[in-house]
Short mmCIF file of C-alpha atoms in Angstrom, two decimals:
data_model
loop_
_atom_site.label_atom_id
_atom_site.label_comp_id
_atom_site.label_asym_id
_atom_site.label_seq_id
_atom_site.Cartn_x
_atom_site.Cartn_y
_atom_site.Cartn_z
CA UNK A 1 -1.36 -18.70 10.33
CA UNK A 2 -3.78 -15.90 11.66
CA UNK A 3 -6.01 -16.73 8.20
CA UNK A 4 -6.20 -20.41 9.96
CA UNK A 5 -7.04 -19.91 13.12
CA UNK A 6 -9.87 -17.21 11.83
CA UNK A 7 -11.13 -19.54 9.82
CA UNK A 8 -10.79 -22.66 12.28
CA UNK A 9 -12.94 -20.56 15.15
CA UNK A 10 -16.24 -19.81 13.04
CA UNK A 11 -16.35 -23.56 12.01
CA UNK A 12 -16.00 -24.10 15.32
CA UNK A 13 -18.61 -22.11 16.81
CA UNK A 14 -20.83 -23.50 13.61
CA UNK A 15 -20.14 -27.30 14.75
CA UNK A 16 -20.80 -26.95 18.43
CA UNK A 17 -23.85 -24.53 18.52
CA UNK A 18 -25.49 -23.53 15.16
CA UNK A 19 -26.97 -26.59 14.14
CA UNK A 20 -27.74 -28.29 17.78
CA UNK A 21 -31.36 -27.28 18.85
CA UNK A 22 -31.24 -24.02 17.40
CA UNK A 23 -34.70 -22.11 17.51
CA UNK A 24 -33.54 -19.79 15.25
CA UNK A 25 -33.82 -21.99 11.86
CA UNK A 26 -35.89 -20.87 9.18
CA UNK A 27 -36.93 -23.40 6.59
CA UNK A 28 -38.06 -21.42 3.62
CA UNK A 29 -39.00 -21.33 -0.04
CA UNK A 30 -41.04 -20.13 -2.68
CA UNK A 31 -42.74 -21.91 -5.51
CA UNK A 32 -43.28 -19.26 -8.69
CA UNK A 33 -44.66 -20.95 -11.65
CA UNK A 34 -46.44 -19.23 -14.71
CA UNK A 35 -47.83 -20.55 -17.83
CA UNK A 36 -45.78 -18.49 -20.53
CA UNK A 37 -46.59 -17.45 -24.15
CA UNK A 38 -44.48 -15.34 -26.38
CA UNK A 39 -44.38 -14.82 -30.47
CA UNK A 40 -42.23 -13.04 -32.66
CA UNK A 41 -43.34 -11.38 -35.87
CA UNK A 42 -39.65 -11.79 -37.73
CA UNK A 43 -38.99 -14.31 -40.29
CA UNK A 44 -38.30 -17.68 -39.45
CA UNK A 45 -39.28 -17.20 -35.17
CA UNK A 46 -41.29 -20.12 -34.10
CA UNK A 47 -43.77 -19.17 -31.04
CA UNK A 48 -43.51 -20.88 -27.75
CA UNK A 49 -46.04 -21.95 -25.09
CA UNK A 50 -44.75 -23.26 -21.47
CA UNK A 51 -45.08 -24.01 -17.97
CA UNK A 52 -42.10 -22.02 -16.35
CA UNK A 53 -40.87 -22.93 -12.62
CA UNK A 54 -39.08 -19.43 -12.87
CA UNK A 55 -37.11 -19.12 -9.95
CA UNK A 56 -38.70 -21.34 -7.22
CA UNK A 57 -36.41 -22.60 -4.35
CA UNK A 58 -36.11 -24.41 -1.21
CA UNK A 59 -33.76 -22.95 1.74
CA UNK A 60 -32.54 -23.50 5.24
CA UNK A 61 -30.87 -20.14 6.97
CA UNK A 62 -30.36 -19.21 10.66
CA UNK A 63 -27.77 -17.24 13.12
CA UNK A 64 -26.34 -17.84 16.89
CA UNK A 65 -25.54 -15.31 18.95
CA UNK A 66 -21.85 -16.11 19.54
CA UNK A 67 -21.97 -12.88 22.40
CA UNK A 68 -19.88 -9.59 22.58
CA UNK A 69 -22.81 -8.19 19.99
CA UNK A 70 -21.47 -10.94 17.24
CA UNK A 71 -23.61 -13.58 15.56
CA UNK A 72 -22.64 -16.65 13.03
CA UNK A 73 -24.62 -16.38 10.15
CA UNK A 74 -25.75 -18.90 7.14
CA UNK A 75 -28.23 -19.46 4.79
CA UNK A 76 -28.37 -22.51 2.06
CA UNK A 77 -30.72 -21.84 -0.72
CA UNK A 78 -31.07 -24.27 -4.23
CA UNK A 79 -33.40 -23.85 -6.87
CA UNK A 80 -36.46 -25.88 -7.05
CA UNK A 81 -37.54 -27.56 -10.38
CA UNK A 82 -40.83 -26.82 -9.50
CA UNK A 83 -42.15 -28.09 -12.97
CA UNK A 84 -40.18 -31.09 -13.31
CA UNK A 85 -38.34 -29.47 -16.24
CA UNK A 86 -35.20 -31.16 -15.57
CA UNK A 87 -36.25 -34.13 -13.78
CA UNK A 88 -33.53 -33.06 -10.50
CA UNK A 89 -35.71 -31.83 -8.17
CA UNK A 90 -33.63 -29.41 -6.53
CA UNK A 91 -31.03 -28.16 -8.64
CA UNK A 92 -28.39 -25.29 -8.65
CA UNK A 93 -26.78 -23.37 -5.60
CA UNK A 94 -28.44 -19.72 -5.12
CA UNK A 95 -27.77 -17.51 -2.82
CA UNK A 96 -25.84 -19.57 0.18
CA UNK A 97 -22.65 -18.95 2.07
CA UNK A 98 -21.13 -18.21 6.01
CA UNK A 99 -20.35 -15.49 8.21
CA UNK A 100 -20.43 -13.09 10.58
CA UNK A 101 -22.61 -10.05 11.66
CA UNK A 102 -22.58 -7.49 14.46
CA UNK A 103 -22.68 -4.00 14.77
CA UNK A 104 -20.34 -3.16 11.84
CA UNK A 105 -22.66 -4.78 9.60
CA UNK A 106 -22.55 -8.23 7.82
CA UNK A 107 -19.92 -10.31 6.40
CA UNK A 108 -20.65 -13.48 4.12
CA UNK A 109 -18.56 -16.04 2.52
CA UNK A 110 -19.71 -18.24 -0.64
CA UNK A 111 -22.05 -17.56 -3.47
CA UNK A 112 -24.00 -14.65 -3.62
CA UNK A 113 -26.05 -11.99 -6.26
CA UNK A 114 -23.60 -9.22 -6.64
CA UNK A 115 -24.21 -6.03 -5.52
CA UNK A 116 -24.31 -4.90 -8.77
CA UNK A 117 -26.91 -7.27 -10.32
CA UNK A 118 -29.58 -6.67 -6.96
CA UNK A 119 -28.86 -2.70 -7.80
CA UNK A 120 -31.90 -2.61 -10.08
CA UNK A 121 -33.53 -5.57 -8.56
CA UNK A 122 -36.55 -3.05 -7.27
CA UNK A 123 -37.55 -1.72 -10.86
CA UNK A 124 -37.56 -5.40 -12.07
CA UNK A 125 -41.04 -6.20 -13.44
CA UNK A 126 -40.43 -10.04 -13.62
CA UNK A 127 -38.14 -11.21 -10.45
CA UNK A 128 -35.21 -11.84 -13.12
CA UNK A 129 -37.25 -15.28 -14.38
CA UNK A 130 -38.70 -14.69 -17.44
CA UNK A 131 -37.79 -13.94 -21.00
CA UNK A 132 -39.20 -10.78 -20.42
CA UNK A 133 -36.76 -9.77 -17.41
CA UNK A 134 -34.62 -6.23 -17.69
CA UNK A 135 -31.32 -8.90 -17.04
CA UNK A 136 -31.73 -10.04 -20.47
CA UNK A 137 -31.52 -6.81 -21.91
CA UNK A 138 -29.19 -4.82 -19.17
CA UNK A 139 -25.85 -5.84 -17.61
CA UNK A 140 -24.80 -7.61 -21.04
CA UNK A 141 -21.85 -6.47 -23.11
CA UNK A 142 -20.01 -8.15 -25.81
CA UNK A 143 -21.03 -11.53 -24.68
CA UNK A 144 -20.46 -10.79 -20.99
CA UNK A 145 -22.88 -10.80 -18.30
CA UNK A 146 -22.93 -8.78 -15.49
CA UNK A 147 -26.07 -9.81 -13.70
CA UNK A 148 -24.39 -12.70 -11.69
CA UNK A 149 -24.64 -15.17 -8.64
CA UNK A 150 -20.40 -15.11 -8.43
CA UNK A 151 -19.24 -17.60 -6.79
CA UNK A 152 -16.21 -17.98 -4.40
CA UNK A 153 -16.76 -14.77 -3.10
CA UNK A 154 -16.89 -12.59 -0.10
CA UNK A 155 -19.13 -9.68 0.68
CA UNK A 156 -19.47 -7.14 3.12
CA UNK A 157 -22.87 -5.07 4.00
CA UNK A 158 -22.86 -2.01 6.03
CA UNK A 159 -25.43 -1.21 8.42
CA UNK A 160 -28.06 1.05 7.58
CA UNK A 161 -27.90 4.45 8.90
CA UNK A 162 -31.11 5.84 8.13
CA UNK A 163 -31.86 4.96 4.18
CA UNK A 164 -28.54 4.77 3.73
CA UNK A 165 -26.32 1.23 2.95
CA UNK A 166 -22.87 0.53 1.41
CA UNK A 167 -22.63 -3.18 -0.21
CA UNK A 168 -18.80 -4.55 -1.54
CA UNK A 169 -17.93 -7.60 -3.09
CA UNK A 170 -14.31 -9.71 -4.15
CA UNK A 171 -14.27 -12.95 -5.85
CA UNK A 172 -10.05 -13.96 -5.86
CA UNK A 173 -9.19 -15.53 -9.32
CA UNK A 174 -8.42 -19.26 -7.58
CA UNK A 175 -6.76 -20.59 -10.77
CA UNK A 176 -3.01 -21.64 -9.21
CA UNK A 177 -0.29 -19.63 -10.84
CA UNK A 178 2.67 -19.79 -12.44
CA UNK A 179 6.40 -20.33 -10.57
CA UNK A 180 8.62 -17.70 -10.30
CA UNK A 181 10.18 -17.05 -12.88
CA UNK A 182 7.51 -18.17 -15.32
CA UNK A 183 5.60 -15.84 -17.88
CA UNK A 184 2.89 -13.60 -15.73
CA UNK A 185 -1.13 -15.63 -15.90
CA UNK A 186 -3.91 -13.29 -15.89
CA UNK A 187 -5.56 -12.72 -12.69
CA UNK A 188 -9.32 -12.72 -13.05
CA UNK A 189 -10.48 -11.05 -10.08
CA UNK A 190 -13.80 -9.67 -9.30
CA UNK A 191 -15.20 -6.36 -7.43
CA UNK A 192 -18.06 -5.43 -7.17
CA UNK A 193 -19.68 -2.61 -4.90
CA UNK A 194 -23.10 -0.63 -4.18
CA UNK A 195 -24.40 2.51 -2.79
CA UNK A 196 -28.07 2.66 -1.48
CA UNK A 197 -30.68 5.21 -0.13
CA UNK A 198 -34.24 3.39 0.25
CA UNK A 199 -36.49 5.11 2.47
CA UNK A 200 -39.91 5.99 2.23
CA UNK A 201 -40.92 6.37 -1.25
CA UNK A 202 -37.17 6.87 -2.35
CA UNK A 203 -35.26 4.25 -3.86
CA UNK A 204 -31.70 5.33 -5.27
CA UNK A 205 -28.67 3.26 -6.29
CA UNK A 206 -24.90 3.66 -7.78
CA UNK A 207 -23.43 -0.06 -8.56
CA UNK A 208 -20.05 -0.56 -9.96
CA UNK A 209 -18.26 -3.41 -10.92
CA UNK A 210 -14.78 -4.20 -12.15
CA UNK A 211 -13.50 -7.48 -14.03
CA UNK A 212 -9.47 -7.65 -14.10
CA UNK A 213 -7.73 -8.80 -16.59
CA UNK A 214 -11.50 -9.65 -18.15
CA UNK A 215 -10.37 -7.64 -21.62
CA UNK A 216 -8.04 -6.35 -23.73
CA UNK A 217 -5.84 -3.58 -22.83
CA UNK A 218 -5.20 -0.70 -24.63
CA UNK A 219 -3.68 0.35 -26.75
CA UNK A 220 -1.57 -3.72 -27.04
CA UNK A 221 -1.25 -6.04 -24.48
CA UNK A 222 2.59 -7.10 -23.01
CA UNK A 223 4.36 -9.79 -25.00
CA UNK A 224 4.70 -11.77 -21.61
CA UNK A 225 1.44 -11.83 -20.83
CA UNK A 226 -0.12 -15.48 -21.50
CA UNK A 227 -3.22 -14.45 -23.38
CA UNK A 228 -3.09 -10.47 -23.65
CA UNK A 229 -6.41 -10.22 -21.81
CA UNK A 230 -4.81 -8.09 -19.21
CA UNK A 231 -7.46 -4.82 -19.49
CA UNK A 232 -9.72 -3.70 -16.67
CA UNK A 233 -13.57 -4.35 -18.19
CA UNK A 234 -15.82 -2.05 -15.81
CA UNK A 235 -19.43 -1.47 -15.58
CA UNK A 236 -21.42 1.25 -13.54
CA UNK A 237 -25.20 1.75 -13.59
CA UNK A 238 -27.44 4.37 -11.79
CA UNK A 239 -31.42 3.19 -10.62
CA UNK A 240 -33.79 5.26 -9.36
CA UNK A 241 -37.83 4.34 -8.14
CA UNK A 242 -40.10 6.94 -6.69
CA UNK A 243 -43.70 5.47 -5.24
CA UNK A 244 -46.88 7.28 -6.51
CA UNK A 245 -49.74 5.55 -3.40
CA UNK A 246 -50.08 2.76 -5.66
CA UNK A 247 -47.87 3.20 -8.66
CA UNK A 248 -44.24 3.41 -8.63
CA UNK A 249 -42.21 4.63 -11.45
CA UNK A 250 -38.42 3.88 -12.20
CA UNK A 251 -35.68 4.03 -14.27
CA UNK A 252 -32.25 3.24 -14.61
CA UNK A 253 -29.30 4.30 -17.04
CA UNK A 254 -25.98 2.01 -17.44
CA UNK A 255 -22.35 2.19 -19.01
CA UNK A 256 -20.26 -0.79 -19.82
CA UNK A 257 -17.14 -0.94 -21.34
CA UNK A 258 -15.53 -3.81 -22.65
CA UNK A 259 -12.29 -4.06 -25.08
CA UNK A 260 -12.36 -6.99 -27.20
CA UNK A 261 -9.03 -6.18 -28.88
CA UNK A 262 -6.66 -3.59 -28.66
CA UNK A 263 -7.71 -1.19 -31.40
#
């Protein structure tokens, strides 16, 4: 009942002030489009030349001071076919979500880059868009990707105190399960959590994330589990950038372990 009511009063104070004459609305976007080229000296790789819209989007984000030091909070952001790739215009959900901010930092609900994914964001040499972006190389793992947008999610960031910033994420596993009584479903839940310092020409981060029930566990999974996937898959990477005037250099080193079966 006290879930309801939370969630009743910040619709509430969305409907009746957020979105009525509100001078702090920020339409937004940004169109990114390159002309691409890339080859491939193995056998049997055809070369390819395009026009690439990358990751162009169109958004709409604002807050309202709801007083007591508290503001509502939202932001709705889609991707813009910028080259008329897919014919749709605007097309999937980035970044967007609700919540709440004050001075114990920020709370958002709905779709958002996890804090593990933006960990490395500021040693990224293509803004995640191209076939040339670190995301195609890091964060992967037996066919699992851990440079996401998750979805259904809710995530808390700290303020800053001095270059300092803690970011945590949890995406529920919303798939209804079984009666009591029944054999046990897995429960896919998400976490996901940062540690920052970025200040001056220091850039450091720690990013850790943690799929349940995502593999296999070890050393055999529990006859009553439904599928045996009931193993904790967990990733953790370090990234580091120190600015030279006009140069920066960077690097970043990253662990992921996933079990596919139990041997």
């Amino acid at each position: 009942m006290k879930k309801t009511i939370v969630a009743l009063a910040v619709v509430a104070a969305f409907s009746n002030t957020a979105f009525a004459d509100n001078a702090n609305v920020t339409v937004y976007g940004k169109a990114f489009l390159t002309i691409d080229q890339k080859g491939s000296d193995a056998a049997n790789t055809a070369s390819q030349l395009r026009v690439n819209t990358n990751a162009s989007r169109f958004g709409v984000k604002g807050d309202e001071d709801l007083g007591e030091g508290l503001k509502a909070i939202y932001q709705y952001e889609v991707e813009m076919d910028a080259d008329g790739s897919t014919g749709l215009g605007l097309g999937k959900t980035r970044n967007s979500g609700l919540g709440i901010g004050g001075d114990f930092g920020q709370v958002m609900f709905g779709i958002w880059d996890t804090p593990y994914k933006v960990a490395h964001n500021k040693i990224e040499l293509f803004d995640n868009t191209t076939s040339w972006s670190a995301i195609h190389t890091i964060g992967k793992s037996a066919g699992k990707d851990y440079n996401t947008r998750q979805k259904n999610m809710v995530q808390y960031w700290s303020p800053k105190f001095g270059g300092m910033q803690v970011a945590a994420m949890f995406s529920p596993d919303e798939a209804q399960k079984p009666a009591i009584g029944a054999a046990p479903a897995n429960n896919r839940s998400i976490f996901s959590m940062s540690g920052t310092f970025d200040q001056d020409d220091i850039y450091a981060s720690i990013a850790y994330e943690s799929r349940n029930d995502a593999g296999v566990k070890d050393p055999v999974a529990p006859a009553t589990a439904n599928t045996g996937f009931n193993g904790t898959d967990t990733a953790l990477r370090a990234v580091a950038r120190y600015n030279l005037a006009d140069f920066w250099i960077g690097a970043m080193v990253e662990s992921i372990k996933t079990n596919n079966s139990a041997t």
